[in-house]
PDB file of C-alpha atoms in Angstrom:
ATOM      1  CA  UNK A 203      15.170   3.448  24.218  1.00 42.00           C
ATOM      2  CA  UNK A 204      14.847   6.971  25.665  1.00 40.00           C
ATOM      3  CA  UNK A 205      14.428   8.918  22.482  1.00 40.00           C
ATOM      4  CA  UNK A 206      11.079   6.348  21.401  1.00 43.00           C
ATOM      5  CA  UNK A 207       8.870   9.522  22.843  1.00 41.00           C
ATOM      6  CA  UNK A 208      10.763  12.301  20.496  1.00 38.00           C
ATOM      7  CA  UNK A 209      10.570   9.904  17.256  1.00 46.00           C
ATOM      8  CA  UNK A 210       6.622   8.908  18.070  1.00 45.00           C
ATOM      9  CA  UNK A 211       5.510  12.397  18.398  1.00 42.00           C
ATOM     10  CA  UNK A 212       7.541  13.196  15.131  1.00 43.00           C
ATOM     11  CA  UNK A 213       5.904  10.315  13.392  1.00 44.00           C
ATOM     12  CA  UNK A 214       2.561  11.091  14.745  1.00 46.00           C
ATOM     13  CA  UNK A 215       2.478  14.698  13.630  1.00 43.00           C
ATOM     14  CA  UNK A 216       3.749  13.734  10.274  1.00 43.00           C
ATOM     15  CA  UNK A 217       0.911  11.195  10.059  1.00 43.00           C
ATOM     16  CA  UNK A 218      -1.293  14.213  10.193  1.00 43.00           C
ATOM     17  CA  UNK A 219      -0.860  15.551   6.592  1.00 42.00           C
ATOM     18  CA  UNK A 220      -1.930  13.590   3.652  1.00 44.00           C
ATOM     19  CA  UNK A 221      -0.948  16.264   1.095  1.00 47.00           C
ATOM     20  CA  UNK A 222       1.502  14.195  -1.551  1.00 53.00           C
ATOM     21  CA  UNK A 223       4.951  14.480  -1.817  1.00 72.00           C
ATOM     22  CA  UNK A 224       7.666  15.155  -4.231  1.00 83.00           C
ATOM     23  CA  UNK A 225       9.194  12.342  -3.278  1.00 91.00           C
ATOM     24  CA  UNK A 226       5.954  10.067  -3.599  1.00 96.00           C
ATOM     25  CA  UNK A 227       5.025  10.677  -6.764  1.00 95.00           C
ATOM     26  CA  UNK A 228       3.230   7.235  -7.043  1.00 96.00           C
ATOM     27  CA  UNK A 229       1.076   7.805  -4.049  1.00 96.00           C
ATOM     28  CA  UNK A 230      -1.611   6.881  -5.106  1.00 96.00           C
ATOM     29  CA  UNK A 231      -0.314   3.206  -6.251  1.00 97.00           C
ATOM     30  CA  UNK A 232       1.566   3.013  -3.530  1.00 98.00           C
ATOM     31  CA  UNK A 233      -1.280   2.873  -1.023  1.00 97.00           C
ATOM     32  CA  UNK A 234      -2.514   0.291  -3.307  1.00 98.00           C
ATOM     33  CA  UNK A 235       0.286  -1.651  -2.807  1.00 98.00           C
ATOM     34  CA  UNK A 236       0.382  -1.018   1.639  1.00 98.00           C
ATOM     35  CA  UNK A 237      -3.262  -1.710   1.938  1.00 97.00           C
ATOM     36  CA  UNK A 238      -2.555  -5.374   0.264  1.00 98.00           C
ATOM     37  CA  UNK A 239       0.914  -6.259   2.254  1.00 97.00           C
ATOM     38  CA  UNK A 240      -0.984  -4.929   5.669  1.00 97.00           C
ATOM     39  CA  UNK A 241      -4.259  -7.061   4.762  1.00 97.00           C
ATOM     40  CA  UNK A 242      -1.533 -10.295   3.780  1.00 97.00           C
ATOM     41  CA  UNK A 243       0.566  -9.673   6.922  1.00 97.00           C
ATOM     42  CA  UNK A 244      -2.820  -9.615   9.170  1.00 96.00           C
ATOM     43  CA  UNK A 245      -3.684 -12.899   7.950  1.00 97.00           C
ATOM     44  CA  UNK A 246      -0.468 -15.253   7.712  1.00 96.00           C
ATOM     45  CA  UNK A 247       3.075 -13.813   9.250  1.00 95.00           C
ATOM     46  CA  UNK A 248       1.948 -11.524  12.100  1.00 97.00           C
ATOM     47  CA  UNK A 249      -0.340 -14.035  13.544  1.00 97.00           C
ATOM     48  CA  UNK A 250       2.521 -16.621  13.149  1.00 97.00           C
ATOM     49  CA  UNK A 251       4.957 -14.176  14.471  1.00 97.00           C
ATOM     50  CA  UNK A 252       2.731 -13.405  17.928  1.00 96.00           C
ATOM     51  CA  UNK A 253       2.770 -17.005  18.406  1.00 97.00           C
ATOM     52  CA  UNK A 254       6.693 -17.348  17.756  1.00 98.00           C
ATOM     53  CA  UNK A 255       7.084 -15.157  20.357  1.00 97.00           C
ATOM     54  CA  UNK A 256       4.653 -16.918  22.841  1.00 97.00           C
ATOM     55  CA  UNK A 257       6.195 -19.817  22.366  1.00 97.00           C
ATOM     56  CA  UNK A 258       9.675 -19.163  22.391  1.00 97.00           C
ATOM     57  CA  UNK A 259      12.071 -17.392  25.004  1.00 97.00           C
ATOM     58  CA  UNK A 260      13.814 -13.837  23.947  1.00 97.00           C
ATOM     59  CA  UNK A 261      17.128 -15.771  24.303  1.00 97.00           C
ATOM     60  CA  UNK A 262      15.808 -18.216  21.483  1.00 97.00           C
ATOM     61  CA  UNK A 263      14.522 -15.461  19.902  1.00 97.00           C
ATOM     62  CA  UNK A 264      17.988 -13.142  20.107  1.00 98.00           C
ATOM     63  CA  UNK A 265      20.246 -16.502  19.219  1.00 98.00           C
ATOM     64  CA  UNK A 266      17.805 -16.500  15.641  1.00 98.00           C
ATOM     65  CA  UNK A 267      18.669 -12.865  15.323  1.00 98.00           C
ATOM     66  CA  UNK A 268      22.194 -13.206  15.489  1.00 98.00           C
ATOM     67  CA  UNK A 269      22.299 -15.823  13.377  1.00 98.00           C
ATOM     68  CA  UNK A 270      20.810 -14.252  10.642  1.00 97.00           C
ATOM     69  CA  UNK A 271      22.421 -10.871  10.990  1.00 97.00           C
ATOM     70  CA  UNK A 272      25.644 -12.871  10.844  1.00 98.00           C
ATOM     71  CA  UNK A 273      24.856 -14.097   7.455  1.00 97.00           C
ATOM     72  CA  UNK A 274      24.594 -10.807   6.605  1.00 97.00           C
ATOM     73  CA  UNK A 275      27.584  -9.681   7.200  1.00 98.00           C
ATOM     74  CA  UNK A 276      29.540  -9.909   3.344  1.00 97.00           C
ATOM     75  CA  UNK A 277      26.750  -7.051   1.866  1.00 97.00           C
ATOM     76  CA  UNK A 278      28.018  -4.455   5.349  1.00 98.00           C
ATOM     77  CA  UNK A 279      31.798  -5.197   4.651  1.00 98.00           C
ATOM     78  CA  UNK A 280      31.702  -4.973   0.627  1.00 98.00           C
ATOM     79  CA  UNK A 281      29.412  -1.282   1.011  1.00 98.00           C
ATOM     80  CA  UNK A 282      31.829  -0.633   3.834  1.00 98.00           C
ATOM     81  CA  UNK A 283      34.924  -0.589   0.908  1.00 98.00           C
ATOM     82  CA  UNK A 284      32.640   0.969  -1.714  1.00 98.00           C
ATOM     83  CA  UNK A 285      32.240   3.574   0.786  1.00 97.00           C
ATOM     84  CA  UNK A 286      35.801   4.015   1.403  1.00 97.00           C
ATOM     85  CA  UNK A 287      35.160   3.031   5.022  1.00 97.00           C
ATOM     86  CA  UNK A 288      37.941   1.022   5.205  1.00 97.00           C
ATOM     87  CA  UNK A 289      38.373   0.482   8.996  1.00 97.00           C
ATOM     88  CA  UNK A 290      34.681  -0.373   9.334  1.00 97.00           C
ATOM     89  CA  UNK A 291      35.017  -3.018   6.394  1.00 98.00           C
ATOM     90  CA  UNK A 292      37.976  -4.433   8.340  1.00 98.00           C
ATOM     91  CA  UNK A 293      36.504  -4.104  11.317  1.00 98.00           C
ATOM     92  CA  UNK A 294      33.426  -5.912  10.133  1.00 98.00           C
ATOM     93  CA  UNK A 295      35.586  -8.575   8.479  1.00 98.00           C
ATOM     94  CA  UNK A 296      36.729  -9.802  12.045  1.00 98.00           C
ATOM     95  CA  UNK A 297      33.865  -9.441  13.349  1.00 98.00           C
ATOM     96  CA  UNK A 298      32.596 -11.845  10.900  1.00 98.00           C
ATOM     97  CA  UNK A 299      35.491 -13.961  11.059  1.00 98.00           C
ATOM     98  CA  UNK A 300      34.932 -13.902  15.723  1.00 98.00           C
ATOM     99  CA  UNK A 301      30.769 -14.937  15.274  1.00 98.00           C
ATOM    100  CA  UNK A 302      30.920 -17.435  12.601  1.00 98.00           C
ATOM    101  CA  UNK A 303      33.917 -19.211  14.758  1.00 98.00           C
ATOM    102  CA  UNK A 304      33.993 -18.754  18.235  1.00 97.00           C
ATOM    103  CA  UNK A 305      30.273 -17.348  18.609  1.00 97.00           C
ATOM    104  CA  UNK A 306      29.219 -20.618  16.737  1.00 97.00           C
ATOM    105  CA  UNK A 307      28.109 -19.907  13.672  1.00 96.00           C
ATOM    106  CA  UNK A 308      27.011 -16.503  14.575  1.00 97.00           C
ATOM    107  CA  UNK A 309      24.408 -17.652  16.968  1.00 98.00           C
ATOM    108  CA  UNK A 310      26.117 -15.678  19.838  1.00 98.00           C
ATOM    109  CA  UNK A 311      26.977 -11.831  19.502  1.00 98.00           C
ATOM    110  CA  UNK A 312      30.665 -12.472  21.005  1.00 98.00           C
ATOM    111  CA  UNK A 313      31.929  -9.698  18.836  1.00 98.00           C
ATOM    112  CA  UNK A 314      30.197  -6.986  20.142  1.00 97.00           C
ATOM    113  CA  UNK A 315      31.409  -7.970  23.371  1.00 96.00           C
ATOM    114  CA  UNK A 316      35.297  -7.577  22.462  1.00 96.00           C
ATOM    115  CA  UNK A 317      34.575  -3.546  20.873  1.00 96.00           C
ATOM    116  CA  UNK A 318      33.498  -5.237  17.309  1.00 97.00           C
ATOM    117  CA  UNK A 319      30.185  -3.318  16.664  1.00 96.00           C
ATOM    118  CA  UNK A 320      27.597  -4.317  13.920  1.00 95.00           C
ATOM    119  CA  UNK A 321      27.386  -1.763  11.602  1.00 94.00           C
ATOM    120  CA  UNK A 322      24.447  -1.429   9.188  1.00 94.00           C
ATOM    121  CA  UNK A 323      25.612  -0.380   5.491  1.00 96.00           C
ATOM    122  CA  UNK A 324      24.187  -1.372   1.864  1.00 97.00           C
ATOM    123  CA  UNK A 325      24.056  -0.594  -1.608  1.00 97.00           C
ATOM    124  CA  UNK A 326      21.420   2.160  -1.578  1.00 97.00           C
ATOM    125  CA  UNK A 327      23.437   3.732   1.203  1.00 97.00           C
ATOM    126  CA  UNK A 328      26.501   3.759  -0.905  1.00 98.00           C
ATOM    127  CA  UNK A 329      24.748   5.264  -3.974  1.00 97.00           C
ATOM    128  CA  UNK A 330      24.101   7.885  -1.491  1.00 97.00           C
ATOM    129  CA  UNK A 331      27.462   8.321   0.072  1.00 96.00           C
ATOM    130  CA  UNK A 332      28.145   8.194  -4.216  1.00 97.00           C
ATOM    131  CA  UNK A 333      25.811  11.301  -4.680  1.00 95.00           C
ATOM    132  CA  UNK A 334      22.559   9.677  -6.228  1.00 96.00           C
ATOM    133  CA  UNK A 335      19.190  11.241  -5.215  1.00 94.00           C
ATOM    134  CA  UNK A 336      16.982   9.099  -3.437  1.00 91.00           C
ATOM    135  CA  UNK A 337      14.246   8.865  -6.327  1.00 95.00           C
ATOM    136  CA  UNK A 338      10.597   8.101  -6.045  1.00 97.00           C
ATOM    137  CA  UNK A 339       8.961   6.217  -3.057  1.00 97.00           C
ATOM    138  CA  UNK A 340       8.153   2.637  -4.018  1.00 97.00           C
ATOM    139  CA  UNK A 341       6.022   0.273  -1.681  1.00 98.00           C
ATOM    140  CA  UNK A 342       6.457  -3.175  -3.184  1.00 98.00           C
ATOM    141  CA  UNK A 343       4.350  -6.146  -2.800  1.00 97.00           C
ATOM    142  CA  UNK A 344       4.967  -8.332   0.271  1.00 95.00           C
ATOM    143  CA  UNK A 345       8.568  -6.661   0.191  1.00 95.00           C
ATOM    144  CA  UNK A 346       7.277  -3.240   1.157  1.00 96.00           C
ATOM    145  CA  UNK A 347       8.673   0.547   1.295  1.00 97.00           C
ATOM    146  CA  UNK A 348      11.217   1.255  -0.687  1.00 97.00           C
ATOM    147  CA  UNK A 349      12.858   3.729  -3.302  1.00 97.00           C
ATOM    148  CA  UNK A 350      14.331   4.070  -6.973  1.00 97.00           C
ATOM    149  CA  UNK A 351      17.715   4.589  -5.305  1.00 97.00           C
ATOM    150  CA  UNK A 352      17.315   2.037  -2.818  1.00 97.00           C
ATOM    151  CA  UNK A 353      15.931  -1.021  -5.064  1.00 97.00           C
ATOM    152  CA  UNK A 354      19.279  -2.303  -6.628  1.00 97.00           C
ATOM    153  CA  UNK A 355      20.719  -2.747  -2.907  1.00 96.00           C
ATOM    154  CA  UNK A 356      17.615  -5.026  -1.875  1.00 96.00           C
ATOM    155  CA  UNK A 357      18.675  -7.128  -4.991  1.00 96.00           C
ATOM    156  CA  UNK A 358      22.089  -7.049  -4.094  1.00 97.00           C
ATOM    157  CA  UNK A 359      21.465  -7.390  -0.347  1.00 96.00           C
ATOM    158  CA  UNK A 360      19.751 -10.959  -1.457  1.00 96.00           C
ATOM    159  CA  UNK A 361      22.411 -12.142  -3.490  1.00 96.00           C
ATOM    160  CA  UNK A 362      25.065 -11.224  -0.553  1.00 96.00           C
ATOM    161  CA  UNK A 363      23.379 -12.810   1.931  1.00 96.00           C
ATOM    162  CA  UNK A 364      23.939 -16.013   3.202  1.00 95.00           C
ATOM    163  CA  UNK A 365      20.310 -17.175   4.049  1.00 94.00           C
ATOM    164  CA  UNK A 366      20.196 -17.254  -0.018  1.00 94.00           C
ATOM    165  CA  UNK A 367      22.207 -19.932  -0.208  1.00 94.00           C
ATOM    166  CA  UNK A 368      20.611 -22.353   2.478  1.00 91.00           C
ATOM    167  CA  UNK A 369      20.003 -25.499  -0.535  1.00 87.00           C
ATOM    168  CA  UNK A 370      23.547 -25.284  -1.481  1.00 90.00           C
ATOM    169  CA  UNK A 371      24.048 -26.827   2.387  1.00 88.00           C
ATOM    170  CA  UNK A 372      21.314 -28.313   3.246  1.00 90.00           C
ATOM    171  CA  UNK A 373      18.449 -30.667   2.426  1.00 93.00           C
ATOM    172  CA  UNK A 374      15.262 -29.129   1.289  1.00 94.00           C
ATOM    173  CA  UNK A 375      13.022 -29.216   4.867  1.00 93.00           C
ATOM    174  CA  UNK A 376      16.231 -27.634   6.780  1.00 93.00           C
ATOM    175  CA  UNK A 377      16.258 -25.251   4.103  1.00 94.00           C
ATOM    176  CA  UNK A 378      12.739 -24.723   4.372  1.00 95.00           C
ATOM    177  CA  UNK A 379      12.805 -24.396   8.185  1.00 95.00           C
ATOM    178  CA  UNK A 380      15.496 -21.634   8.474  1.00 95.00           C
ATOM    179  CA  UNK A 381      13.870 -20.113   5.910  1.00 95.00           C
ATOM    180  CA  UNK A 382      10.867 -19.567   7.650  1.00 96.00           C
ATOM    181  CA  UNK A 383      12.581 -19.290  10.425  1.00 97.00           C
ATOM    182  CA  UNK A 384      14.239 -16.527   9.095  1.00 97.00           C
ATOM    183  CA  UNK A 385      10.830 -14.031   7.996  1.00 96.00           C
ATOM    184  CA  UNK A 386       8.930 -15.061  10.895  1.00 97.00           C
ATOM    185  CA  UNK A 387      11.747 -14.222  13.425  1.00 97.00           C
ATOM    186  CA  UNK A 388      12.072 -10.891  11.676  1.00 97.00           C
ATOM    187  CA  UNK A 389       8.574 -10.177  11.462  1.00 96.00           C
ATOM    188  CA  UNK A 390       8.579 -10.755  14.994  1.00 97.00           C
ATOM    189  CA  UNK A 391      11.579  -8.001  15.407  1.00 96.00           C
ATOM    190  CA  UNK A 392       9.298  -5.389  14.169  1.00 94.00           C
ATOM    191  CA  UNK A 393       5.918  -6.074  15.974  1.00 94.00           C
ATOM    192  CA  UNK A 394       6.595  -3.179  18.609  1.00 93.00           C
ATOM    193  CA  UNK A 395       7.003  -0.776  15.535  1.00 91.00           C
ATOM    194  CA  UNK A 396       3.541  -1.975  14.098  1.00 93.00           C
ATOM    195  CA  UNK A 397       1.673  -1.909  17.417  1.00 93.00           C
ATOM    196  CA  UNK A 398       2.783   1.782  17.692  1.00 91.00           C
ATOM    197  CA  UNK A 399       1.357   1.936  14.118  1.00 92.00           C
ATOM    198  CA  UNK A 400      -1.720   0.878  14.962  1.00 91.00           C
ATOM    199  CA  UNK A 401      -2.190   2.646  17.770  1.00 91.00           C
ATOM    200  CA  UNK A 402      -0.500   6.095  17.152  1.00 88.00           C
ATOM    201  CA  UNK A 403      -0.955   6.819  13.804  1.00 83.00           C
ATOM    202  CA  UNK A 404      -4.336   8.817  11.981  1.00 89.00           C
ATOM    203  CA  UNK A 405      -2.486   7.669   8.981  1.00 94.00           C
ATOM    204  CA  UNK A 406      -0.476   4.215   8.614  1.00 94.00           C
ATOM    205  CA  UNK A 407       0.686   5.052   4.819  1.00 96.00           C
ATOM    206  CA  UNK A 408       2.530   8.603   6.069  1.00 95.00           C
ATOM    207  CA  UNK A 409       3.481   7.224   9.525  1.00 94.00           C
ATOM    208  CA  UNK A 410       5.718   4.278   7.819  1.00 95.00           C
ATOM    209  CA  UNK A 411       6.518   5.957   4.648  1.00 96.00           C
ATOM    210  CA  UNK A 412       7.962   8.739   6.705  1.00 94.00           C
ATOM    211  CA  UNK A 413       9.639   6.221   9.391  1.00 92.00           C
ATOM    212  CA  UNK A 414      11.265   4.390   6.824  1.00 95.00           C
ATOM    213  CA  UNK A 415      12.730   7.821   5.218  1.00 94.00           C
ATOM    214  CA  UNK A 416      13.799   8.809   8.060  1.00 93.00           C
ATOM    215  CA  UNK A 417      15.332   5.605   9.241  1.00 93.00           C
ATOM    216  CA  UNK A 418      17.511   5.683   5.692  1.00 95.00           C
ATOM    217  CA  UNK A 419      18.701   8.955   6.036  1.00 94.00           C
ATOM    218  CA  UNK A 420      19.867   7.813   9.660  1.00 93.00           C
ATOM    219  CA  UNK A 421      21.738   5.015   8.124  1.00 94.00           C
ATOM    220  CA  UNK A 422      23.376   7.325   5.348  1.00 94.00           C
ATOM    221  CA  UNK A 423      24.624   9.444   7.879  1.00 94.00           C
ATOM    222  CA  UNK A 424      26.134   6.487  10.065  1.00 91.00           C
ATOM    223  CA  UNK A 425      23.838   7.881  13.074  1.00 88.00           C
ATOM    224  CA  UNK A 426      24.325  11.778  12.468  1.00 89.00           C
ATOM    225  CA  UNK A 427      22.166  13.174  10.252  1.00 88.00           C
ATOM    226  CA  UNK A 428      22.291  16.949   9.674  1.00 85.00           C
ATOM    227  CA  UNK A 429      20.508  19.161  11.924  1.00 77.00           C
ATOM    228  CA  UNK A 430      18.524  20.505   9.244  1.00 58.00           C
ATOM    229  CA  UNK A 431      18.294  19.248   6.250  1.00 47.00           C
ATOM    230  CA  UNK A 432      16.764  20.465   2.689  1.00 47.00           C
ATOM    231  CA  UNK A 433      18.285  18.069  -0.107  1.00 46.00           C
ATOM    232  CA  UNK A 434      16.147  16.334  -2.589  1.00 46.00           C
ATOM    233  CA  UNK A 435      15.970  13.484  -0.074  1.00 48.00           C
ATOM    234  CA  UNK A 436      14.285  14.858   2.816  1.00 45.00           C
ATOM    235  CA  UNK A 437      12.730  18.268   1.856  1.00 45.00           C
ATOM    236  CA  UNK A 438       9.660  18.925   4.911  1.00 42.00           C
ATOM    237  CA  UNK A 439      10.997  15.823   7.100  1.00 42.00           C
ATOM    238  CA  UNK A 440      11.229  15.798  10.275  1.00 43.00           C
ATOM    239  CA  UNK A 441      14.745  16.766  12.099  1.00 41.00           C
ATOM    240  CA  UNK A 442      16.575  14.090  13.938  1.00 37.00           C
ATOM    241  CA  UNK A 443      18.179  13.876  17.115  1.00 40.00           C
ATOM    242  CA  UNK A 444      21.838  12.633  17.665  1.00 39.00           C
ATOM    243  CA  UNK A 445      20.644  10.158  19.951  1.00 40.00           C
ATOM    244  CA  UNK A 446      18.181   8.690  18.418  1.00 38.00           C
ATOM    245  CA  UNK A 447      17.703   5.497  19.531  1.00 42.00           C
ATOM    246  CA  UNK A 448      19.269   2.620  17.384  1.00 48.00           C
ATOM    247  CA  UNK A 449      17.365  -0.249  18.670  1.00 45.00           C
ATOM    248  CA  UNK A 450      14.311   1.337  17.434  1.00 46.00           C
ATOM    249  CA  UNK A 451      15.457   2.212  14.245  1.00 53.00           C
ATOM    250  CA  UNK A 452      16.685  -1.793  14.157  1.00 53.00           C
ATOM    251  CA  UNK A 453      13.243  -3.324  14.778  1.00 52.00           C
ATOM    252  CA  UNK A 454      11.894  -0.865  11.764  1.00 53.00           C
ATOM    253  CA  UNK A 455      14.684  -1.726   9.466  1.00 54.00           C
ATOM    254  CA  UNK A 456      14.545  -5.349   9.706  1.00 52.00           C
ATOM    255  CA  UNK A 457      11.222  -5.454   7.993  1.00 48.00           C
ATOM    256  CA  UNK A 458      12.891  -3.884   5.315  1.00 47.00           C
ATOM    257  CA  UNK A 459      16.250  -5.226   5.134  1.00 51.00           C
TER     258      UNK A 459
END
């Protein structure tokens, strides 16, 4: 985690100006939109989520991860082809293939131990890769920060992922269960980020807006973003380090994801 200090002080300066953005063009909405999802989380998951993780062990915790990581799996490896990356989408495939079998359904990370990374990869990252400007900032309801460009890969990232299709499978309270399982366990992921949040920022809107930019354009550039960079995208953001730290930028984008 050794480049947390270099992202918070970014983050925490760019907290400091409120002037709007090209890219936020529905500010004003959008902060709408935060101030309800913060006051909703506040009151139902993050209190649930504190007491997930009082109650049960980081392994538990890390064997609910996996799992649902696993699951998705089939949205990283079909972006992987549309992206011509075809040794990570082949990669990815056995790694799939290695967790759902041997690492029991996913629950244990026994790919990553044999050179089989995760990679991270969706639609919005191949329209992107494709040439497509990011488009306006959009916070969502419940859902949260998001973009024009960005939107049809949540929709797609739902329909790829397994977790969708727990009914098919299973009776209603398993389905039910995992479900719940599954938001709680990632709200959970992300508590660290939130704390920081709360703590660090003068203002919440520009600290995540701003993260979650930032966190994209990490993603878009597998890990190396440009030293400097002045596209429609990410005019006045912050510059990014080539070893930023990926376990940070995990617990933000699971929120997301």
């Amino acid at each position: 985690m050794k480049m947390i200090p270099v992202l918070l002080i970014a983050l925490f300066l760019t907290s400091c100006a409120t002037a709007q953005n090209e890219y936020d063009p529905l500010e004003g909405m959008n902060r709408s939109v935060d101030t309800f999802n913060t006051v909703l989380d506040e009151a139902t998951l993050r209190p649930i989520a504190k007491g997930y993780v009082a109650a049960v062990p980081q392994f538990g915790r890390d064997v609910a991860t996996n799992f649902f990581y696993n699951l998705q799996e089939p949205n990283t490896i079909l972006n992987n082809v549309l992206q011509g990356k075809i040794h990570n989408a082949l990669s990815d495939t056995v790694r799939f293939l290695v967790n759902s079998t041997v690492g029991v359904a996913g629950l244990f990370d026994v790919a990553s131990h044999m050179g089989l990374p995760r990679h991270k990869e969706d639609f919005g990252q191949t329209l992107a890769v494709w040439g497509m400007g990011q488009g306006a900032y959009i916070v969502y309801p419940i859902l949260g920060p998001n973009s024009v460009r960005n939107t049809p890969g949540t929709i797609l990232a739902y329909a790829l992922d397994g977790a969708t299709y727990f009914s098919l499978v299973a009776n209603a309270p398993i389905t039910i269960g995992l479900t719940a399982l599954k938001y709680i366990n990632d709200r959970a992921n992300i508590e660290d980020f939130v704390k920081m949040r709360d703590e660090m920022a003068l203002d919440a809107y520009v600290f995540v807006r701003e993260g979650w930019r930032q966190s994209r354009v990490y993603h878009i550039y597998d890990g190396n973003p440009p030293a400097q960079q002045s596209t429609e995208d990410d005019d006045d953001s912050d510059d990014f380090d080539d070893d930023f730290d990926d376990d940070f930028d995990d617990e933000f984008e699971d929120e997301f994801d």
